[in-house]
XYZ file of C-alpha atoms in Angstrom:
720
model
C 128.810 130.501 110.095
C 127.951 132.491 106.969
C 125.593 135.455 107.329
C 124.088 136.772 104.138
C 120.808 138.028 102.749
C 118.707 135.981 100.364
C 120.033 136.365 96.831
C 117.375 137.477 94.328
C 117.526 137.041 90.569
C 115.043 137.947 87.873
C 114.162 136.135 84.666
C 111.926 137.613 81.973
C 109.776 135.274 79.938
C 109.994 135.630 76.141
C 106.931 137.346 74.668
C 105.632 137.736 71.145
C 104.768 141.414 71.514
C 107.296 143.887 70.184
C 106.185 146.765 72.378
C 108.627 147.024 75.292
C 107.289 148.124 78.672
C 110.521 147.477 80.567
C 114.270 148.052 80.386
C 117.124 145.980 81.832
C 120.473 147.324 83.037
C 123.082 144.636 83.865
C 126.093 146.939 83.559
C 125.997 148.249 87.128
C 128.764 146.855 89.340
C 126.540 146.599 92.405
C 123.869 144.563 90.630
C 121.214 144.823 87.938
C 118.125 147.009 87.686
C 114.757 146.458 86.049
C 112.521 149.413 85.193
C 108.865 149.268 84.153
C 107.269 152.141 82.266
C 103.523 152.597 82.799
C 102.184 155.382 80.559
C 99.303 157.444 81.894
C 95.970 156.805 80.268
C 93.625 159.537 79.086
C 90.729 157.673 80.675
C 92.024 158.635 84.121
C 91.626 162.341 83.403
C 94.051 165.214 83.115
C 94.840 165.282 86.840
C 96.612 161.954 87.241
C 99.201 161.383 89.951
C 99.938 157.738 89.130
C 103.547 156.653 88.926
C 104.921 156.192 85.463
C 108.155 154.402 86.385
C 108.907 151.491 88.724
C 112.537 150.495 89.280
C 113.770 147.388 91.104
C 117.231 146.001 91.871
C 118.380 142.380 91.538
C 121.662 140.490 91.769
C 121.361 139.729 88.064
C 118.625 139.820 85.444
C 118.163 137.266 82.670
C 116.454 138.782 79.662
C 114.296 136.965 77.131
C 117.264 135.559 75.181
C 118.898 133.941 78.257
C 119.695 130.226 78.030
C 119.103 127.533 80.614
C 122.832 126.904 80.920
C 123.474 130.545 81.862
C 120.767 130.402 84.522
C 122.335 127.277 86.030
C 125.877 128.677 86.004
C 124.934 131.967 87.710
C 122.224 130.780 90.125
C 122.314 127.061 90.882
C 126.012 126.196 90.647
C 127.148 128.368 93.612
C 124.363 126.904 95.753
C 125.345 123.362 94.730
C 128.965 124.089 95.682
C 127.865 125.261 99.122
C 125.805 122.072 99.563
C 128.868 119.992 98.675
C 130.793 121.918 101.342
C 128.205 120.979 104.007
C 125.744 123.920 104.031
C 121.991 123.762 103.392
C 120.732 125.392 100.211
C 117.386 126.422 98.731
C 116.377 127.720 95.310
C 112.754 128.693 94.777
C 110.963 130.300 91.853
C 108.166 132.808 92.428
C 105.868 134.486 89.932
C 102.422 134.530 88.419
C 101.038 131.540 86.556
C 102.506 131.067 83.115
C 105.635 133.135 83.785
C 108.121 130.237 83.405
C 108.703 128.883 86.925
C 108.439 125.189 86.031
C 110.499 125.715 82.878
C 113.254 127.313 84.956
C 113.250 124.750 87.779
C 112.431 121.484 85.973
C 112.949 122.382 82.326
C 111.146 121.788 79.067
C 110.028 118.349 77.955
C 110.947 118.811 74.304
C 114.663 119.426 73.799
C 117.812 118.416 75.644
C 119.059 121.998 75.752
C 115.903 122.965 77.705
C 116.965 121.067 80.837
C 116.166 123.037 83.957
C 117.954 123.611 87.238
C 117.052 120.228 88.786
C 118.503 117.904 86.090
C 121.552 120.113 85.586
C 122.205 120.225 89.343
C 121.936 116.433 89.583
C 124.427 116.045 86.723
C 126.795 118.511 88.360
C 126.618 116.834 91.795
C 127.297 113.319 90.503
C 130.118 114.654 88.329
C 131.690 116.162 91.449
C 131.230 112.839 93.273
C 133.131 110.973 90.566
C 135.995 113.488 90.587
C 136.428 113.537 94.386
C 137.638 110.038 95.273
C 138.854 111.049 98.742
C 135.291 111.312 100.106
C 132.367 108.915 100.416
C 129.051 110.443 99.304
C 125.563 109.116 99.980
C 122.584 110.705 98.233
C 118.869 110.408 99.006
C 116.052 112.111 97.102
C 112.515 113.078 98.101
C 109.765 114.774 96.079
C 106.882 116.439 97.938
C 103.736 117.921 96.434
C 101.519 120.354 98.383
C 98.082 120.294 96.755
C 95.221 122.170 98.433
C 97.257 122.423 101.669
C 97.775 118.650 101.803
C 101.145 116.979 101.303
C 101.619 113.974 98.997
C 104.670 111.887 98.177
C 105.310 111.996 94.412
C 107.738 109.060 94.647
C 105.251 106.727 96.303
C 105.202 103.331 94.585
C 101.371 103.190 94.698
C 100.883 106.562 92.990
C 100.220 105.078 89.545
C 97.619 102.617 90.793
C 95.681 104.939 93.114
C 94.011 108.293 93.161
C 95.780 111.220 94.729
C 93.314 111.338 97.615
C 93.884 107.641 98.454
C 97.601 108.012 99.098
C 98.984 108.430 102.611
C 99.241 112.116 103.378
C 102.569 113.634 104.343
C 102.291 115.161 107.809
C 104.613 117.814 109.254
C 105.855 117.058 112.774
C 107.997 119.229 115.020
C 110.376 118.081 117.755
C 111.120 120.011 120.981
C 114.071 121.716 119.271
C 111.706 123.060 116.550
C 113.188 120.847 113.858
C 110.777 119.849 111.091
C 110.153 116.160 110.312
C 107.958 114.852 107.479
C 106.007 111.694 108.204
C 105.158 109.307 105.290
C 107.677 111.000 102.962
C 110.013 108.416 101.443
C 113.734 109.004 100.906
C 114.988 107.169 97.825
C 118.662 106.155 97.752
C 120.342 106.992 94.433
C 123.701 105.646 93.349
C 124.096 107.465 90.030
C 122.694 110.221 87.875
C 120.431 107.908 85.873
C 118.527 106.752 88.970
C 118.092 110.353 90.146
C 116.729 111.473 86.752
C 114.332 108.510 86.728
C 112.964 109.626 90.098
C 112.569 113.169 88.773
C 110.716 111.838 85.732
C 108.440 109.728 87.956
C 107.601 112.688 90.179
C 106.913 115.040 87.251
C 104.587 112.442 85.723
C 102.538 112.321 88.928
C 102.166 116.093 89.393
C 98.803 117.845 89.318
C 98.616 119.758 86.010
C 95.573 121.453 84.482
C 94.796 123.855 81.653
C 93.932 127.419 82.639
C 93.228 130.552 80.588
C 96.741 131.797 81.425
C 98.674 128.540 80.848
C 97.918 125.362 78.909
C 99.887 123.204 81.382
C 99.643 125.010 84.707
C 100.995 123.268 87.785
C 98.270 123.392 90.418
C 100.480 122.594 93.401
C 103.721 123.536 95.136
C 106.498 120.984 94.630
C 109.693 120.570 96.641
C 112.472 118.394 95.205
C 115.042 117.734 97.940
C 118.518 116.224 97.661
C 119.840 114.906 100.988
C 123.634 114.630 100.917
C 125.939 112.836 103.363
C 129.701 113.267 103.035
C 132.506 111.706 105.096
C 136.124 110.643 104.809
C 136.923 106.900 104.857
C 137.563 105.794 108.446
C 136.512 109.109 109.960
C 133.616 109.499 112.382
C 132.945 113.086 111.259
C 130.015 113.400 108.851
C 128.700 116.434 106.967
C 124.984 116.324 106.218
C 123.375 118.898 103.951
C 120.203 119.215 101.924
C 119.231 121.131 98.831
C 115.611 122.261 98.335
C 114.570 123.033 94.764
C 111.087 124.566 95.009
C 108.623 125.144 92.194
C 105.839 127.292 93.599
C 102.423 127.356 91.987
C 101.525 130.616 90.283
C 98.987 133.033 91.644
C 95.741 133.551 89.704
C 93.341 136.474 89.724
C 89.902 134.930 89.493
C 88.401 138.178 88.215
C 90.935 138.288 85.397
C 91.183 134.616 84.409
C 87.528 133.674 84.922
C 88.237 130.398 86.740
C 85.423 128.301 88.141
C 84.793 124.875 89.637
C 87.804 122.822 90.687
C 90.266 125.296 89.159
C 88.797 128.070 91.291
C 89.158 125.938 94.441
C 92.783 125.205 93.570
C 93.435 128.907 92.924
C 92.008 129.769 96.357
C 94.410 127.395 98.125
C 97.356 128.576 96.010
C 96.684 132.250 96.663
C 96.123 131.576 100.365
C 99.435 129.729 100.787
C 101.276 132.464 98.842
C 99.592 135.041 101.065
C 100.902 133.246 104.174
C 104.338 133.103 102.549
C 104.213 136.866 102.035
C 103.200 137.344 105.667
C 106.278 135.406 106.779
C 108.472 137.483 104.452
C 107.043 140.744 105.816
C 107.481 139.595 109.427
C 111.095 138.593 108.790
C 111.899 141.888 107.055
C 110.664 143.893 110.060
C 113.240 144.260 112.804
C 111.047 144.371 115.905
C 108.801 141.373 115.159
C 109.072 138.685 117.846
C 106.668 136.154 116.291
C 107.024 134.734 112.780
C 103.850 132.945 111.565
C 105.544 129.853 110.094
C 102.730 127.505 111.172
C 100.020 129.210 109.115
C 100.572 126.915 106.135
C 102.400 123.743 105.224
C 104.619 125.582 102.739
C 105.926 128.101 105.266
C 106.465 125.365 107.864
C 108.518 123.392 105.374
C 110.603 126.426 104.353
C 111.323 127.538 107.928
C 115.065 126.921 107.609
C 115.177 128.457 104.139
C 113.602 131.723 105.314
C 115.661 133.278 108.077
C 117.281 130.047 109.230
C 120.208 127.729 108.619
C 120.312 127.902 104.840
C 121.808 129.696 101.844
C 118.704 130.717 99.912
C 118.271 132.032 96.397
C 115.058 133.314 94.818
C 114.234 133.511 91.111
C 111.497 135.998 90.245
C 109.936 134.950 86.935
C 108.338 137.877 85.126
C 105.915 137.933 82.198
C 106.673 141.473 81.078
C 103.909 142.078 78.579
C 101.365 144.851 78.873
C 98.432 142.803 80.161
C 100.534 141.281 82.993
C 102.283 144.500 83.979
C 100.667 144.866 87.409
C 101.398 141.213 88.315
C 105.032 141.695 87.258
C 105.374 144.774 89.467
C 103.843 142.833 92.369
C 106.366 140.001 91.851
C 109.262 142.478 91.895
C 107.985 144.095 95.098
C 107.826 140.675 96.726
C 111.430 140.022 95.632
C 112.584 143.305 97.177
C 111.064 142.291 100.535
C 112.710 138.857 100.293
C 116.107 140.516 99.746
C 115.897 142.074 103.233
C 115.889 138.685 105.008
C 119.193 137.532 106.515
C 120.056 133.855 106.878
C 122.718 132.333 109.115
C 124.084 129.215 107.432
C 126.240 126.967 109.600
C 128.363 123.982 108.640
C 126.320 120.832 109.312
C 129.129 118.714 110.745
C 128.480 115.998 113.278
C 129.842 112.721 114.565
C 128.312 109.589 113.108
C 126.867 107.637 116.082
C 127.609 104.214 114.583
C 131.232 105.035 113.793
C 131.661 106.754 117.158
C 130.322 103.700 119.010
C 132.673 101.397 117.075
C 135.646 103.612 117.866
C 134.740 103.748 121.580
C 134.420 99.961 121.674
C 137.912 99.600 120.232
C 139.260 102.038 122.822
C 137.565 100.090 125.636
C 139.133 96.829 124.467
C 142.535 98.476 124.218
C 142.227 99.905 127.729
C 141.197 96.508 129.110
C 144.249 94.895 127.531
C 146.530 97.556 129.001
C 144.923 97.045 132.414
C 145.514 93.289 132.214
C 149.162 93.847 131.338
C 149.645 96.210 134.273
C 147.867 94.094 136.881
C 149.100 90.739 135.573
C 145.662 89.162 135.885
C 144.625 86.539 133.359
C 141.141 85.645 132.175
C 139.999 82.047 132.605
C 136.744 82.110 130.624
C 136.591 80.557 127.163
C 136.569 82.532 123.914
C 133.159 83.051 122.346
C 132.243 81.850 118.862
C 132.339 85.391 117.489
C 135.797 86.004 118.955
C 137.115 82.749 117.455
C 135.669 83.647 114.062
C 137.244 87.116 114.168
C 140.606 85.608 115.135
C 140.462 83.184 112.192
C 139.678 86.049 109.816
C 142.544 88.136 111.273
C 145.008 85.244 110.850
C 143.864 84.708 107.248
C 144.310 88.398 106.439
C 147.716 88.329 108.150
C 148.907 85.368 106.070
C 147.500 86.692 102.773
C 149.110 90.118 103.142
C 152.409 90.210 101.147
C 153.780 93.072 103.270
C 156.617 91.715 105.467
C 156.065 94.437 108.087
C 152.416 93.613 108.709
C 151.463 92.832 112.336
C 148.755 90.768 113.982
C 147.205 92.920 116.740
C 146.043 90.665 119.570
C 146.528 92.823 122.649
C 147.534 91.287 125.982
C 144.941 88.517 126.041
C 146.837 85.213 126.377
C 143.779 83.246 125.276
C 143.786 84.959 121.871
C 147.556 84.554 121.517
C 147.398 80.819 122.265
C 144.470 80.329 119.888
C 146.315 82.131 117.083
C 149.430 80.003 117.651
C 147.324 76.862 117.488
C 145.739 78.082 114.233
C 149.174 78.765 112.707
C 150.426 75.343 113.817
C 147.408 73.647 112.266
C 147.871 75.479 108.976
C 151.580 74.570 108.803
C 150.836 70.938 109.699
C 148.175 70.638 107.023
C 150.499 72.105 104.410
C 153.368 69.797 105.369
C 151.098 66.731 105.271
C 149.837 67.733 101.887
C 153.375 68.243 100.602
C 154.494 64.810 101.893
C 151.562 63.164 100.243
C 152.449 64.890 97.029
C 156.081 63.854 97.302
C 155.533 60.241 98.433
C 152.558 59.188 96.413
C 153.764 58.832 92.857
C 151.313 57.485 90.330
C 152.640 55.481 87.383
C 152.119 56.895 83.917
C 149.655 54.165 83.071
C 147.441 55.027 86.036
C 147.679 58.708 85.180
C 146.685 58.093 81.604
C 143.908 55.790 82.770
C 142.586 58.514 85.089
C 142.741 61.057 82.302
C 140.833 58.697 79.988
C 138.158 58.117 82.639
C 137.859 61.854 83.281
C 137.695 62.550 79.544
C 135.025 59.887 79.114
C 132.987 61.479 81.917
C 133.288 64.874 80.236
C 132.338 63.303 76.857
C 129.248 61.652 78.345
C 128.133 64.918 79.955
C 128.705 66.782 76.677
C 126.701 64.145 74.737
C 123.784 64.392 77.160
C 123.844 68.178 76.937
C 123.861 68.060 73.130
C 120.967 65.569 73.165
C 118.934 67.955 75.331
C 119.724 70.844 72.981
C 118.751 68.704 69.965
C 115.440 67.780 71.577
C 114.745 71.408 72.386
C 115.533 72.474 68.809
C 113.247 69.709 67.452
C 110.413 71.012 69.621
C 111.000 74.573 68.420
C 111.079 73.453 64.764
C 107.840 71.494 65.159
C 106.134 74.524 66.712
C 107.352 76.777 63.894
C 106.171 74.231 61.251
C 102.709 74.170 62.823
C 102.568 77.963 62.817
C 103.668 78.060 59.158
C 101.020 75.503 58.221
C 98.332 77.560 59.938
C 99.465 80.744 58.195
C 99.638 78.927 54.837
C 96.130 77.581 55.344
C 94.837 81.061 56.194
C 96.513 82.494 53.098
C 95.045 79.734 50.915
C 91.582 80.342 52.372
C 91.935 84.048 51.682
C 93.103 83.355 48.113
C 90.229 80.956 47.560
C 87.810 83.528 48.906
C 89.318 86.125 46.567
C 88.958 83.733 43.588
C 85.331 83.051 44.507
C 84.616 86.741 44.774
C 86.292 87.433 41.411
C 84.410 84.583 39.698
C 81.146 85.757 41.222
C 81.815 89.251 39.920
C 82.609 87.924 36.429
C 79.523 85.749 36.351
C 77.396 88.614 37.607
C 78.764 90.920 34.901
C 78.159 88.265 32.209
C 74.598 87.736 33.424
C 74.076 91.448 33.357
C 75.294 91.606 29.755
C 73.135 88.654 28.727
C 69.954 89.928 30.382
C 70.110 93.705 30.607
C 66.453 93.903 31.486
C 67.068 92.116 34.791
C 67.179 94.830 37.447
C 69.865 94.969 40.125
C 69.251 95.711 43.808
C 68.317 99.311 44.275
C 70.888 100.004 46.989
C 73.789 98.265 45.262
C 74.727 96.428 48.444
C 75.918 93.246 46.756
C 78.443 95.101 44.606
C 79.694 97.150 47.543
C 79.997 94.110 49.777
C 81.886 92.120 47.142
C 84.250 95.010 46.485
C 84.822 95.467 50.221
C 85.472 91.748 50.728
C 87.880 91.734 47.807
C 89.773 94.719 49.154
C 89.990 93.152 52.605
C 91.222 89.875 51.135
C 93.921 91.654 49.149
C 94.989 93.586 52.260
C 95.005 90.333 54.226
C 97.237 88.746 51.584
C 99.626 91.684 51.681
C 99.835 92.402 55.423
C 98.960 89.116 57.072
C 96.809 88.727 60.175
C 96.566 91.827 62.379
C 94.928 92.462 65.736
C 92.950 95.619 66.561
C 93.990 97.330 63.377
C 91.266 99.942 63.713
C 92.572 101.297 66.984
C 96.201 100.900 65.889
C 95.611 102.890 62.696
C 93.716 105.504 64.676
C 96.675 105.767 67.084
C 99.121 106.216 64.199
C 96.916 108.917 62.688
C 96.583 110.584 66.091
C 100.385 110.628 66.478
C 100.872 112.221 63.058
C 98.341 114.957 63.843
C 99.552 115.561 67.415
C 101.150 118.915 68.221
C 104.269 117.228 69.651
C 104.846 114.977 66.631
C 107.590 117.100 65.082
C 109.365 117.504 68.421
C 109.277 113.744 69.039
C 110.673 113.037 65.582
C 113.450 115.602 66.133
C 114.349 113.976 69.460
C 114.356 110.535 67.823
C 116.674 111.701 65.074
C 118.908 113.448 67.617
C 118.989 110.275 69.735
C 120.038 108.239 66.684
C 122.787 110.739 65.891
C 124.065 110.763 69.459
C 123.979 106.959 69.651
C 125.923 106.676 66.397
C 128.414 109.247 67.674
C 128.761 107.321 70.945
C 129.461 104.101 69.028
C 132.116 105.833 66.948
C 133.691 107.282 70.090
C 133.670 103.831 71.671
C 135.491 102.404 68.661
C 137.941 105.313 68.763
C 138.454 104.674 72.474
C 139.316 101.026 71.848
C 141.706 102.003 69.070
C 143.406 104.560 71.323
C 143.716 102.024 74.140
C 145.240 99.450 71.788
C 147.611 102.091 70.432
C 148.736 103.025 73.951
C 149.332 99.356 74.825
C 151.309 98.848 71.621
C 153.429 101.950 72.317
C 154.074 100.730 75.861
C 155.255 97.380 74.506
C 157.573 99.128 72.064
C 158.877 101.341 74.870
C 159.528 98.327 77.086
C 161.294 96.561 74.233
C 163.411 99.641 73.536
C 164.382 99.928 77.200
C 165.391 96.261 77.347
C 167.503 96.599 74.245
C 169.144 99.706 75.635
C 169.803 98.000 78.970
C 171.330 94.994 77.228
C 173.460 97.276 75.074
C 174.630 99.146 78.206
C 175.671 95.913 79.896
C 177.687 94.844 76.857
C 179.521 98.172 76.707
C 182.964 97.978 78.329
C 183.223 101.617 79.349
C 180.910 103.570 81.691
C 179.511 106.936 80.784
C 179.324 109.742 83.294
C 176.085 111.138 81.915
C 173.170 109.077 80.734
C 172.356 109.731 77.116
C 168.785 110.510 76.113
C 167.471 107.966 73.643
C 165.575 109.854 70.904
C 163.463 106.788 70.075
C 162.414 106.393 73.706
C 161.704 110.118 74.004
C 159.564 109.991 70.862
C 157.622 107.014 72.199
C 156.994 108.778 75.523
C 155.689 111.888 73.770
C 153.469 109.762 71.564
C 152.075 107.962 74.616
C 151.320 111.296 76.323
C 149.455 112.522 73.243
C 147.459 109.315 73.065
C 146.613 109.567 76.781
C 145.356 113.135 76.348
C 143.247 112.042 73.389
C 141.932 109.118 75.457
C 140.914 111.392 78.340
C 139.252 113.835 75.961
C 137.317 111.016 74.314
C 136.221 109.658 77.704
C 134.939 113.086 78.739
C 133.014 113.477 75.496
C 131.589 109.954 75.881
C 130.373 110.760 79.410
C 128.659 113.918 78.168
C 127.048 111.939 75.337
C 125.845 109.318 77.792
C 124.155 111.981 79.913
C 122.528 113.511 76.830
C 121.360 110.107 75.550
C 119.817 109.229 78.931
C 118.008 112.576 79.051
C 116.728 112.150 75.484
C 115.438 108.710 76.399
C 113.616 110.211 79.382
C 112.110 112.912 77.154
C 110.891 110.312 74.665
C 109.475 108.186 77.484
C 107.661 111.200 78.891
C 106.302 112.071 75.435
C 105.177 108.468 74.994
C 103.258 108.534 78.276
C 101.664 111.867 77.333
C 100.685 110.580 73.868
C 99.097 107.456 75.300
C 97.181 109.458 77.875
C 95.962 111.977 75.284
C 95.002 109.206 72.863
C 92.989 107.336 75.486
C 91.147 110.531 76.352
C 90.503 111.288 72.663
C 89.406 107.700 71.975
C 86.973 107.751 74.915
C 85.521 111.078 73.772
C 85.125 109.824 70.192
C 83.486 106.608 71.364
C 81.140 108.595 73.570
C 80.245 110.976 70.729
C 79.604 108.031 68.364
C 77.414 106.406 70.972
C 75.516 109.644 71.506
C 75.044 110.154 67.768
C 73.797 106.588 67.404
C 71.389 107.113 70.270
C 70.157 110.369 68.752
C 69.741 108.678 65.371
C 67.748 105.901 66.946
C 65.559 108.424 68.740
C 64.991 110.325 65.479
C 64.211 107.076 63.657
C 61.700 106.021 66.292
C 60.123 109.472 66.218
C 59.806 109.393 62.430
C 58.399 105.881 62.578
C 55.792 106.871 65.142
C 54.915 109.980 63.157
C 54.530 108.025 59.928
C 52.401 105.437 61.692
C 50.187 108.154 63.112
C 49.951 109.824 59.697
C 49.025 106.524 58.052
C 46.289 106.025 60.650
C 44.913 109.495 60.066
C 45.077 109.006 56.269
C 43.261 105.678 56.528
C 40.522 107.168 58.661
C 40.135 110.080 56.237
C 39.901 107.796 53.231
C 37.386 105.565 54.940
């Protein structure tokens, strides 16, 4: 059992303002301190007893220039190590909206270096799995969203095809031992890092995000990403089960300050209420004489019961937006962190016996005890062996015969039925082999018959090959005929377009000649014929150049939208970086193959050198007391060691590149989904605005028409 208080860390969001209202001191051996300076205002009068300085202590503070890698190394890595050892762990971020909670927990969606705690922790865990071959690890992942005090599964397969309200709601249930169980929350089995990152990407895509005055992409819900880990030794019935909660809390909003209304105001009410209940639990846990802790007030506090004052090693990250307008919210966040630091958790090692393995072991012990009892009493069983027992005996005999170890045994116990059946199986196998050998020895085919059989077999193979080639030839003929038809259609379309272009050009020439011959002949006042001919000519030329296209209007609009999008430069940078990393990975792969071939060649040379040396030693007449060191062999061994080190280094670099390439692909996929969603919204708005403008134009036209008609009627009556 490990007793410790909740570890608190602080992270300050980068700001554009140069005026500093805080100071950070990380040099203290007992921890770090953060001090806010609040100057007194003249508007409060000369007699002003307000505090000017607020000082808070943390385990460590990350200033504005801190990197994501430093945050992971200091905060998340120790918790991940404790989870690997069998303890529960929780990391949660708390702070006002827009202070960087989601960026710290999940990471940024633009650059690979902006990966947050969740993807870095997944990479670290699976790297540890691959290095520890003495244990068997099983990993499951769940992703829960708490939106307006209702739980939803972000990894539900129907999430993309349904509304959030139509999904089955996750319900918290409690057993008599006060353990929390989540109904309708799926646990996804993951075998590698790529599958885990895909689940994270799926869950982040389905989260509730909205734009608020404080944050352009504010998460409007609490999200809990949980890694369930099972660890056991091969053949052992002892299992260690642990779980790691990575919590991204929604930020609190002051409605009077942000001016929220409508749905955003409703969401802010639920967020502030759940955070208020969380603070109540923190206050109750920090007081010594409180007998009741109000965990059941909200779904969030019920879910975090173990993390707050229970069986867990918990860490809190206080995200702080330390600019002047958010000074009071930052002080409130630090006060909350100081209360959290008073809570003590008692983490115990989650070690238990696997029921399935325990039952199997007890069954084996029961069979062994029955066999010993039969040997002592001398009683024999008269019933026949079952089908399952016979099948197991056949498999045991096969394994016994296939094992090259001469000391291997065939455990049968004291059951004479099994012993007799195994002897009969062995006798049958030996008899079949001897019969087969006799047949091989006695039956000798003449060379002519052998050749005749080979000719017949070859002819069968030739006939099968000919039929296969005929089928391939027929298939290729069909493909060629289809391609010829398509080429004829395209050629006909091109000829029609060229003919149309020639007609348009001749019509223009004739029209210009007629205009020169009869200048007094007036053209159409609106010039529509000339414009239409020019437009048709331009379209024909474009058709000749580009060929047939489908939905070019929307496609061109999408390309223009991408170029003007705010994430265009970031996407292009990620594409270029992905190309560079892919090229580097290909070069490393080639280098890896060259190194492997070099090692194999050096091993062959070493083996050859050793054989030559052994042969030379045999031919020598005298025996040497001390074995001489062959310099050639020593040089080869050193060269092999250098090549092996280079091979391992290249493999490590290739693994890191693979992780980076997979993450870049996920970032590009996420950007693609976001671009498509934004384009569809923009396209719908533009279509709606065009429709509205057309409707307004029609209304204006009808109004003008009615007015002119009325005016004409009045004018006619006046004239008459």
